[in-house]
XYZ file of C-alpha atoms in Angstrom:
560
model
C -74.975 -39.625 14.343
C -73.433 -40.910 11.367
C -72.907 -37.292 9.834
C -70.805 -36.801 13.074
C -68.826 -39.556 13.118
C -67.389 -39.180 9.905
C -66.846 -35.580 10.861
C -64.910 -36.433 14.069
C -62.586 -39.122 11.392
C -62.019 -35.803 8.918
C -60.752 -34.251 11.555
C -58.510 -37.261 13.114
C -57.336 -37.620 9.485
C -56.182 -34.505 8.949
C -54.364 -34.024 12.582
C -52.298 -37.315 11.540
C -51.191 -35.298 8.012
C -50.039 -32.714 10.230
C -48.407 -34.195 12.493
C -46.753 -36.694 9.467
C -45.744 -33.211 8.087
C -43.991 -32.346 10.787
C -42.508 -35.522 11.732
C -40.516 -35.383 8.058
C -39.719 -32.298 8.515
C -36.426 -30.609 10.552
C -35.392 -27.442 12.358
C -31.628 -26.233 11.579
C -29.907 -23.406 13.052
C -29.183 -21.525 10.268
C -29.177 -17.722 11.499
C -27.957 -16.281 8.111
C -30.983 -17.999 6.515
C -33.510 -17.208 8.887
C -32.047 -13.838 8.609
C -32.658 -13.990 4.390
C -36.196 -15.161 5.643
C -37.103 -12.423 8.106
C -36.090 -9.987 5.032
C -38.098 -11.679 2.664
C -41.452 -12.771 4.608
C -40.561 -11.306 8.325
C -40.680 -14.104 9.593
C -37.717 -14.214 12.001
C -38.425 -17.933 13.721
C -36.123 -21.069 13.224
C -35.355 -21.884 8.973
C -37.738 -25.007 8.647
C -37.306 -27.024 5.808
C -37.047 -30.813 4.876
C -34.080 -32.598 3.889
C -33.060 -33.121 0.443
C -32.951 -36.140 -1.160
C -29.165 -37.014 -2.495
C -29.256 -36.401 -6.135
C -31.845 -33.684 -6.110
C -31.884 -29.725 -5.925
C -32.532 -28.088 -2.836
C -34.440 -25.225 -5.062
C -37.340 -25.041 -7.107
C -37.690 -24.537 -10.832
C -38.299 -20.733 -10.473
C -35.559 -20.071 -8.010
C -33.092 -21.762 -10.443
C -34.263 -19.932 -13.113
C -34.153 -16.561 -11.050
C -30.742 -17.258 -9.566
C -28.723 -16.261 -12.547
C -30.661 -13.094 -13.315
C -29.889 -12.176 -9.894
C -26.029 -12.831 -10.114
C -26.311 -10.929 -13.605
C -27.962 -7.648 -11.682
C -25.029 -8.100 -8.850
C -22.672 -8.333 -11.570
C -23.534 -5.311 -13.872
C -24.440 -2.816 -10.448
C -20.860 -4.287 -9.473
C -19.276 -2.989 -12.570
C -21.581 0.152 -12.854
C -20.400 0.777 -9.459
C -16.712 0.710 -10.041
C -16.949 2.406 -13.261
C -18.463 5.262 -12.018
C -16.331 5.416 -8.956
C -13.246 5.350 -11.134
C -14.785 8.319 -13.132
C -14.661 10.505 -10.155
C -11.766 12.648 -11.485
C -14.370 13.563 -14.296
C -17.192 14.409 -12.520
C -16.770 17.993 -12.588
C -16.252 17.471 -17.007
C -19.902 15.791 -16.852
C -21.553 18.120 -14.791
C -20.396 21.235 -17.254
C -21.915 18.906 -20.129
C -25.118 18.355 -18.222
C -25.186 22.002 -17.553
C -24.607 22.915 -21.399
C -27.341 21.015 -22.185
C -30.107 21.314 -19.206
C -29.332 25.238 -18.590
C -28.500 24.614 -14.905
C -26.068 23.462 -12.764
C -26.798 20.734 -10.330
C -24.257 17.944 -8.787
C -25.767 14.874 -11.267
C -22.537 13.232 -10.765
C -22.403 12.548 -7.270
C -26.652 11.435 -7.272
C -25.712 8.686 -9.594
C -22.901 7.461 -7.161
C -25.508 7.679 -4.410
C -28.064 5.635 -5.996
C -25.423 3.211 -7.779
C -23.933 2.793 -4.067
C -27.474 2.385 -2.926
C -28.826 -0.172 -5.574
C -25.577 -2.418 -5.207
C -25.601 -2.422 -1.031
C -29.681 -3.067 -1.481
C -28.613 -6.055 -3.597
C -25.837 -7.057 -2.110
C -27.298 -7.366 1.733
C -30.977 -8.279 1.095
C -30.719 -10.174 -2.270
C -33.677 -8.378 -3.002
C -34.491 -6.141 -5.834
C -33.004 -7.323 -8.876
C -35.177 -6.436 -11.709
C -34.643 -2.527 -10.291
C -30.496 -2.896 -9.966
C -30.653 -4.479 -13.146
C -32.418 -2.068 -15.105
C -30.032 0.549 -13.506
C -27.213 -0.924 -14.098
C -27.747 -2.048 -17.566
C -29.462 1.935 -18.530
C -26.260 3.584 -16.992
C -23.694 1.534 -18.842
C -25.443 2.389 -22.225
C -25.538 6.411 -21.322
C -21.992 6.056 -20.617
C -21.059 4.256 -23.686
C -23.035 6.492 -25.527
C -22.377 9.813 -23.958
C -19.213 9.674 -22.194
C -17.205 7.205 -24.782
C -13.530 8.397 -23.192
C -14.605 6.809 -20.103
C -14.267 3.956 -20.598
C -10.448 4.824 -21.094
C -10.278 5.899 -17.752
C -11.454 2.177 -16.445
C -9.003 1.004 -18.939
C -5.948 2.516 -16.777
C -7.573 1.767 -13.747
C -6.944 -1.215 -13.982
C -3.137 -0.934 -14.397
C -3.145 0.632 -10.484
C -6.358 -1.684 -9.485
C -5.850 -5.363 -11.615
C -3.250 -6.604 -8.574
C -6.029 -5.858 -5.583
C -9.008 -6.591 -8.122
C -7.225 -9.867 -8.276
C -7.688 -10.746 -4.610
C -11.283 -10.153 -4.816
C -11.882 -11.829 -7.780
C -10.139 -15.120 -5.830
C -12.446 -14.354 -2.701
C -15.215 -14.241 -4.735
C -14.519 -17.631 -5.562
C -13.891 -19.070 -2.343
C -17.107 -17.724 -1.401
C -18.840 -19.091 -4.198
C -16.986 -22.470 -3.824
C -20.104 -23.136 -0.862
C -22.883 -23.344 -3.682
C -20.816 -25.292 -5.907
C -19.612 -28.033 -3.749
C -22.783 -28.359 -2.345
C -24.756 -29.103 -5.286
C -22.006 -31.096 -7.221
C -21.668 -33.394 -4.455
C -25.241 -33.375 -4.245
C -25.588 -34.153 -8.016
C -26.620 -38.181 -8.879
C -24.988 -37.869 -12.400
C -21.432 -37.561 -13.006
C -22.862 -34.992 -16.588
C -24.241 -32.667 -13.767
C -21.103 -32.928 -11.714
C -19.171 -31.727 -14.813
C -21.016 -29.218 -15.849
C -21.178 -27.349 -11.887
C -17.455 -27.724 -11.570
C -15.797 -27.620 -14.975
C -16.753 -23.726 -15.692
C -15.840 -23.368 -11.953
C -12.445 -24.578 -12.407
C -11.698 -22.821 -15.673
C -12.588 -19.694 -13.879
C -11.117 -20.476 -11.197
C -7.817 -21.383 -12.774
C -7.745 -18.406 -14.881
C -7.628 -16.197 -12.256
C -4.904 -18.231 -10.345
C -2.656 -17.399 -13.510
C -3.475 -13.880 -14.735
C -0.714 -12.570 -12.823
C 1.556 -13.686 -15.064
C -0.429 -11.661 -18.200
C -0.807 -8.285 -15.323
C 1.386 -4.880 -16.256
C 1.627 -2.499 -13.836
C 4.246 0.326 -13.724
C 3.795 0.941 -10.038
C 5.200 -3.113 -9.884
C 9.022 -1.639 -10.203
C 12.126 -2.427 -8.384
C 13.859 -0.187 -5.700
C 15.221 3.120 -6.890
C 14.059 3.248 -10.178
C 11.181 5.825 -9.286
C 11.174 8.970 -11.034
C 10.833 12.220 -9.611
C 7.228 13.647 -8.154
C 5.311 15.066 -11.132
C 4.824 19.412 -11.071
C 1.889 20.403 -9.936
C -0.139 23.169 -12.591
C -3.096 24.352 -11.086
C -6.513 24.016 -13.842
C -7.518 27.314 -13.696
C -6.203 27.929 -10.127
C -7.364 25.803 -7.415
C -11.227 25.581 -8.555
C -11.803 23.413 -5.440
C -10.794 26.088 -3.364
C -12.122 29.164 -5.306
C -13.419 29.753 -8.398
C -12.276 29.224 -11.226
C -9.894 31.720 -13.043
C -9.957 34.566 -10.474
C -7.363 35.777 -8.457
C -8.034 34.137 -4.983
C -7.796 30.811 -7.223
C -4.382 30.963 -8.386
C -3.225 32.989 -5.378
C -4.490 29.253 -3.275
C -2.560 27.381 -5.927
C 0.980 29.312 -4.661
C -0.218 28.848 -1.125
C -0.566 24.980 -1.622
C 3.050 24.731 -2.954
C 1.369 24.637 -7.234
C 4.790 24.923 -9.482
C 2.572 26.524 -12.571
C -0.795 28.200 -13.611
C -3.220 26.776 -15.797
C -6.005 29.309 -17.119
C -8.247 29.825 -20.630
C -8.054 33.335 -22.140
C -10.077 35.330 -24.071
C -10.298 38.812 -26.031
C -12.679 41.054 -25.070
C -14.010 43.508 -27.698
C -12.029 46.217 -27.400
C -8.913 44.538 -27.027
C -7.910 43.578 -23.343
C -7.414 39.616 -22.927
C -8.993 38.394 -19.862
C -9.508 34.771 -18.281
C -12.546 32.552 -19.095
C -13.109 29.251 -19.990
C -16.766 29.325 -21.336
C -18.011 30.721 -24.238
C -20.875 33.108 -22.369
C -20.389 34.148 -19.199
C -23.691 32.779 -17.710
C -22.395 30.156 -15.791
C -19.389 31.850 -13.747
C -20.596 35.586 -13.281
C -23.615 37.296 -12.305
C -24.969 38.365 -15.694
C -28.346 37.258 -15.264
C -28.579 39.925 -12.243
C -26.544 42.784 -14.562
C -27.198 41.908 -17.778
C -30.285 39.569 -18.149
C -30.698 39.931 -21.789
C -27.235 39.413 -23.364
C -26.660 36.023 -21.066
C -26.099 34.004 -24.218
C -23.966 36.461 -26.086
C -20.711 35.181 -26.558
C -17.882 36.250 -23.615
C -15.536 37.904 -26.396
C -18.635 40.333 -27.817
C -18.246 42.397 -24.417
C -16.208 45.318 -23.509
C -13.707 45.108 -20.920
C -15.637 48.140 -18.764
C -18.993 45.924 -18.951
C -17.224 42.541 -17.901
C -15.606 44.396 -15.129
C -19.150 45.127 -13.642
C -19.395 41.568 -13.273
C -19.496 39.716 -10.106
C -17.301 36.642 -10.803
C -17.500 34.619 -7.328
C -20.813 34.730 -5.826
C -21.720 31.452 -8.147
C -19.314 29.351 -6.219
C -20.594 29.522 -3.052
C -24.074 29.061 -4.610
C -23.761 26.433 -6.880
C -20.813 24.257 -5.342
C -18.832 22.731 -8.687
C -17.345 19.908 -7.077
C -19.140 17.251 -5.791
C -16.056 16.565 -2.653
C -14.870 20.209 -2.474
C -15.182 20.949 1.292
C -16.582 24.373 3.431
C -14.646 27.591 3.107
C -13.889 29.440 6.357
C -15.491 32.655 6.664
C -12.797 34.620 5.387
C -12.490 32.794 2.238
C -16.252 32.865 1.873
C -16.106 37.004 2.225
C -12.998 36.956 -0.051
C -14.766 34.381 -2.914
C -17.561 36.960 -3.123
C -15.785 40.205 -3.911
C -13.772 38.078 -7.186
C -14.204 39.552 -10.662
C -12.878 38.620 -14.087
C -9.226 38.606 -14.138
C -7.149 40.082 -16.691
C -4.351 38.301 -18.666
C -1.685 40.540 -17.969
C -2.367 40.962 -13.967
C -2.341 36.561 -13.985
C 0.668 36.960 -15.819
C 2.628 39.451 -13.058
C 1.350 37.022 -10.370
C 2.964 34.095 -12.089
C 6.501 35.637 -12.453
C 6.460 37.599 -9.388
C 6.256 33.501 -7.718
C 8.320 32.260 -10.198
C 5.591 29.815 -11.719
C 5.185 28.196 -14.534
C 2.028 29.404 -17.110
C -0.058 27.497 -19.459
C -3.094 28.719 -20.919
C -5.561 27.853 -24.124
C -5.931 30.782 -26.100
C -9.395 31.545 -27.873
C -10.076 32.916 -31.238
C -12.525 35.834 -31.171
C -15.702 35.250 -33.682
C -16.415 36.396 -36.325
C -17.048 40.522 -36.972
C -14.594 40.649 -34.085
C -12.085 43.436 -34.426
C -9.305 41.297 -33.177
C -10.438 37.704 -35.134
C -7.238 38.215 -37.263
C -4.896 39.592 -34.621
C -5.455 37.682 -31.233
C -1.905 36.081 -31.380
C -0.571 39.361 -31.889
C -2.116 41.257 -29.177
C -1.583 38.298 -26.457
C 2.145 38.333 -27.476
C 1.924 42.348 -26.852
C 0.705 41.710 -23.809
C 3.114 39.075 -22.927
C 5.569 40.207 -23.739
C 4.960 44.237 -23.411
C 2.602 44.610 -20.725
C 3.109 41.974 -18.312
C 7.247 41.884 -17.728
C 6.578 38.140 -17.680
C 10.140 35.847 -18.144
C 9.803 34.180 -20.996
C 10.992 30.612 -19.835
C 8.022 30.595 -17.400
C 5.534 30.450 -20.170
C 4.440 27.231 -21.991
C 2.974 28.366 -25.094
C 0.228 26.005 -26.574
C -1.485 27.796 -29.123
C -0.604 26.119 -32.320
C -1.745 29.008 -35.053
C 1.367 31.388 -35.876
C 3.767 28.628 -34.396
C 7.029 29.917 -36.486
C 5.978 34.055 -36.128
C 5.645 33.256 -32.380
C 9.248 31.482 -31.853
C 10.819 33.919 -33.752
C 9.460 36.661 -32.068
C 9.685 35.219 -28.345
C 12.321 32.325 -28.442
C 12.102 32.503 -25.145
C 8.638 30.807 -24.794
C 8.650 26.838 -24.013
C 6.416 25.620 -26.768
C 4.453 22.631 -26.491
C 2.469 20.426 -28.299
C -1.272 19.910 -27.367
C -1.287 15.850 -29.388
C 1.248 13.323 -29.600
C 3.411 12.845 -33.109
C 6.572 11.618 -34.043
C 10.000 12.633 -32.234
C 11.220 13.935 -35.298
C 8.274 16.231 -36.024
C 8.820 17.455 -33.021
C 12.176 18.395 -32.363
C 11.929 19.912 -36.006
C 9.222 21.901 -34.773
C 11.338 22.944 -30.934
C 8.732 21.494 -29.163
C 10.184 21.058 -25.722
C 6.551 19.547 -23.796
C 3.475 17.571 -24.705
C 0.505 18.348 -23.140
C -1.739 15.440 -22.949
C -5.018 14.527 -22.018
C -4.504 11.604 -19.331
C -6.618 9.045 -21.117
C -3.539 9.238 -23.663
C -1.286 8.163 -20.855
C 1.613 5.935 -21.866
C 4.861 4.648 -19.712
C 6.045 3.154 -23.298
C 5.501 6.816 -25.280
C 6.822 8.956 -22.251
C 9.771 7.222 -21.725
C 10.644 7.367 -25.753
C 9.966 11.282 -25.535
C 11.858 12.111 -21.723
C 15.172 10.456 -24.129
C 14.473 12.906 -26.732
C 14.660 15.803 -23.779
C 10.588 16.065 -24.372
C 8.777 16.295 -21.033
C 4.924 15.240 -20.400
C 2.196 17.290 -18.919
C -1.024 15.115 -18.108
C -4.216 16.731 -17.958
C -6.751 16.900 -15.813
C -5.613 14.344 -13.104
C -7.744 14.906 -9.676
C -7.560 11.550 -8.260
C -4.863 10.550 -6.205
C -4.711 6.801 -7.739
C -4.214 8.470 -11.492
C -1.697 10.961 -10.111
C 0.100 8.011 -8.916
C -0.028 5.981 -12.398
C 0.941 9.544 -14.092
C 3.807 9.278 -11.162
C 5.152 5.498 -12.003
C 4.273 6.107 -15.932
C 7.093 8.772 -15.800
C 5.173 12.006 -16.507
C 7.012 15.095 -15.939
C 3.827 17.221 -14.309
C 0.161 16.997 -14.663
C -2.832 19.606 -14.405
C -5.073 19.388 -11.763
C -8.019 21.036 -9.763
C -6.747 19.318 -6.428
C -2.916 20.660 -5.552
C -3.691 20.833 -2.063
C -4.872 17.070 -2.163
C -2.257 15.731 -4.694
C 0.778 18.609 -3.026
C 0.718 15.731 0.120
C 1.432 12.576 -1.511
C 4.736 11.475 -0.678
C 4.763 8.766 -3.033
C 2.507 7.014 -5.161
C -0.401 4.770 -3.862
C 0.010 1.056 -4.424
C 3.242 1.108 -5.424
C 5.426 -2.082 -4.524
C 8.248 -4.718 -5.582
C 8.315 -7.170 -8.027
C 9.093 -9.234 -5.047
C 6.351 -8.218 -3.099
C 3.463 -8.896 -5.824
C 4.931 -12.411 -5.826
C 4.582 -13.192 -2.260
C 0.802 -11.250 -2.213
C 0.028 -13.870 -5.610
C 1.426 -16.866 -4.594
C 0.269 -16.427 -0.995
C -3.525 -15.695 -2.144
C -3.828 -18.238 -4.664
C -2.780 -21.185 -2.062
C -4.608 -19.680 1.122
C -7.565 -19.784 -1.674
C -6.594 -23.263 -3.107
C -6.690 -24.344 1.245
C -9.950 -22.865 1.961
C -11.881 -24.273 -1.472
C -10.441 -28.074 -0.813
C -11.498 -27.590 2.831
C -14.959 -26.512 1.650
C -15.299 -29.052 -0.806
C -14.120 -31.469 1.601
C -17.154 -30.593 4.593
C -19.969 -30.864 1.559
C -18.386 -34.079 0.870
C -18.123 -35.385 4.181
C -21.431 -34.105 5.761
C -23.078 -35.748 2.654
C -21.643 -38.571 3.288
C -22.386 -39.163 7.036
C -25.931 -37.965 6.382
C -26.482 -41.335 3.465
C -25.015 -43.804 6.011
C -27.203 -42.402 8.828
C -30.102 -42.598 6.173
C -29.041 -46.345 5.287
C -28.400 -46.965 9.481
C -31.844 -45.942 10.417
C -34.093 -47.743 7.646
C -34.830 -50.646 9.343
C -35.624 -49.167 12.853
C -38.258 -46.582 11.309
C -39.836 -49.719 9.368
C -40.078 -52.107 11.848
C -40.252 -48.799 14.420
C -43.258 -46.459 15.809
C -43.157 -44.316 12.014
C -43.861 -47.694 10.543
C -47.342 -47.755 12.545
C -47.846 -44.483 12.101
C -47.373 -45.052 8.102
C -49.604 -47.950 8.130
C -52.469 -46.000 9.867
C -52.362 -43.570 7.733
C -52.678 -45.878 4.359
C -55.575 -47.203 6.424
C -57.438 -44.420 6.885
C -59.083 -44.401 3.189
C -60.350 -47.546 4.289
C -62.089 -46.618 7.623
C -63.602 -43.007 5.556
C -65.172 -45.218 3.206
């Protein structure tokens, strides 16, 4: 009987824990929490938790700990992310390096944007994750700092098109995080802890409200002072469209409105210059089908009868270079599979029977070549001999032979494949630079346009770095997209002095509103919720919880 009776007061004492546990704690309609915690646990009822104390952290030891770690993995996949989206006008340069060294070609740049995209929405919406995004994030910014060094060049003029908008988010960022911050400064019992929450907040904060003043942009330009559209020169045709460096490819360029023709030529071994960029011809004909044992031997080592054997189109439609390129119709398909190498002198004729412009890097043979000691001889013969080609329409690059060349076509344009000084030259009648875009400069182009030197920027695919080659000044650029680029009527984020003002100044106080406002509710709610605290003291001790409290120190007492 005994043995029961203390059973039954067990049982009584631990219903009055429960129910003591419940009466402290409170139910708050919180849906994006309870969201957080249907994601986490699945459990999708009402947020319960109990109220914190003034002067205390609403988290535990391990979430504070975990918190930054998981603002460092949003950070870095943030960054990743719009490093790697910037980098889009390259992808089709780090696919070709992937496929020099793997052997095949597969899309590698547009799977990393997937899974970067991927990792940074997982993160971003479920807050979930972060050792994985982190260990992404912080692997792919070391390949790319390792591997693909000039990259980071690209983010570097990014930001002179992106810094104004990147701006903006930066400030929302800190509206947003404003919540947090109010929340547990006002929360904080020590005025140290209050310092150190809002002094790095402020210093951030107020950074960011004056950067503007430090920001160069030269899409930020008054009315009228916009130079023309930049020429178009097609990269080895319009690669997008067709391949590379066959007829149908340059023939889309003149269809698309392309003023010039970019291409890569080569001497085959008995003589006959033809188009190809690559050293073998493995990745842009069939030669594994024709000729499966010589599919490493150097392009130049073939005769012009064998390489015209070759099926020079079929790869496009099978392996897809560009990660964004679009279908072909069915005529373009039928048309993309009949291509074959093209020869120098017919790509020549095509260019001066439309009037366009040609530029095109010319290869050395190798060694035991016949023609290794007279390639700039026999392209001039066939520039000049074979092809009828005006003169004026070609941009010669080639920097071996410069003075035999000009004296024997004066003619040509020449141009200059690096930057050096104006005097060099003008002493050398170099008439264009052509530049890799990652060498863009408003400052350099400018000082050359006065010397009567134009700019060509190569290879500029995006529309957002055509439009900084636009504002920089540069007098055409290279590019595999001239039916993408052709349609810009002017370039993309380009605006007033004026109108950057207003967009600043407005930001920065609609930002300065919302924060104040913010830090105002945290105050105010905390506020109410001490004198409610202080108001209800001596009702719940003199009250029904004050019995209940003195029960429950009892009940020792009775067990015993």
């Amino acid at each position: 009987m005994e043995a029961s009776s203390t059973s039954f007061k067990k049982l009584k004492f631990g219903k009055l824990k429960v129910v003591r546990r419940r009466l402290l704690q409170r139910y708050e309609h919180q849906p994006f929490i309870s969201c957080l915690a249907g994601f986490y646990s699945c459990r999708w009822k009402r947020y319960q938790r109990q109220r914190t104390e003034p002067g205390k952290c609403c988290c535990k030891m391990r979430e504070c700990l975990f918190f930054p770690l998981l603002i460092g993995a949003f950070c870095l996949s943030l960054i990743f992310l719009y490093t790697w989206g910037e980098g889009k006008n390259d992808y089709n340069n780090f696919d070709w390096y992937n496929y020099g060294n793997l052997g095949f070609w597969f899309l590698w740049s547009l799977v990393i944007l997937i899974v970067a995209s991927i990792l940074f929405t997982y993160i971003s919406l479920l807050l979930i994750g972060t050792f994985l995004v982190l260990g992404f994030s912080i692997a792919c910014l070391f390949a790319l700092a390792v591997l693909w060094g000039d990259h980071w060049k690209t983010v570097r003029l990014s930001f002179q098109i992106t810094a104004p908008y990147l701006h903006i988010g930066a400030i929302a960022i800190m509206v947003l995080l404003s919540w947090p911050v109010a929340l547990h400064a006002i929360r904080a019992d020590k005025k140290v802890i209050q310092v150190i929450i809002i002094g790095p907040y402020l210093a951030i904060l107020l950074f960011l409200f004056l950067i503007p003043l430090g920001m160069y942009s030269p899409c930020i330009r008054e009315m009228g002072t916009l130079g023309p559209k930049p020429a178009l020169i097609g990269h080895r045709g319009a690669p997008m469209l067709a391949p590379e460096n066959t007829e149908m490819s340059f023939q889309k360029t003149i269809e698309h409105g392309g003023d010039g023709l970019e291409t890569d030529v080569t001497i085959s071994y008995d003589g006959v210059p033809f188009l190809m960029h690559d050293t073998t011809l493995k990745r842009t004909t069939n030669i594994k089908e024709v000729y499966p044992n010589d599919t490493d031997q150097n392009a130049a080592l073939f005769s012009w009868d064998t390489l015209q054997k070759l099926n020079a189109g079929t790869w496009f439609l099978k392996d897809k270079p560009f990660p964004f390129m679009g279908s072909l119709s069915k005529a373009d398909q039928n048309q993309a599979i009949n291509q074959s190498i093209y020869k120098l002198s017919d790509f020549l004729h095509l260019a001066d029977s439309h009037n366009k412009l040609v530029i095109f890097d010319l290869y050395r043979p190798p060694d035991k070549h016949p023609y290794r000691n007279l390639w700039i001889s026999r392209t001039l013969e066939v520039i000049l001999k074979e092809s009828g080609i005006r003169p004026h329409l070609v941009l010669w690059l080639n920097n071996n032979m410069r003075s035999f060349v000009q004296s024997v076509a004066p003619g040509f344009q020449h141009t200059m494949g690096s930057k050096a000084p104006v005097e060099d030259l003008l002493k050398n009648n170099i008439v264009k630079l052509n530049l890799v875009y990652t060498d863009m400069s408003a400052e350099d182009i400018r000082k050359y346009a006065e010397a009567n030197i134009t700019t060509n920027l190569y290879v500029v695919n995006e529309p957002w770095l055509f439009s900084l080659a636009w504002c920089s000044g540069a007098h055409s650029v290279t590019t595999n997209a001239v039916h993408l680029l052709k349609n810009l009527s002017q370039p993309l984020f380009l605006m007033t002095p004026q109108q950057y003002n207003i967009m600043w100044i407005l930001t920065d106080l609609t930002s300065l509103l919302l924060i104040s406002l913010i830090f105002a509710l945290h105050w105010w709610r905390e506020r109410n919720f001490l004198c409610c605290a202080q108001e209800s003291n001596p009702v719940l001790e003199s009250g029904t919880y004050n019995k209940f409290r003195t029960e429950l120190s009892d009940m020792p007492a009775v067990l015993a």
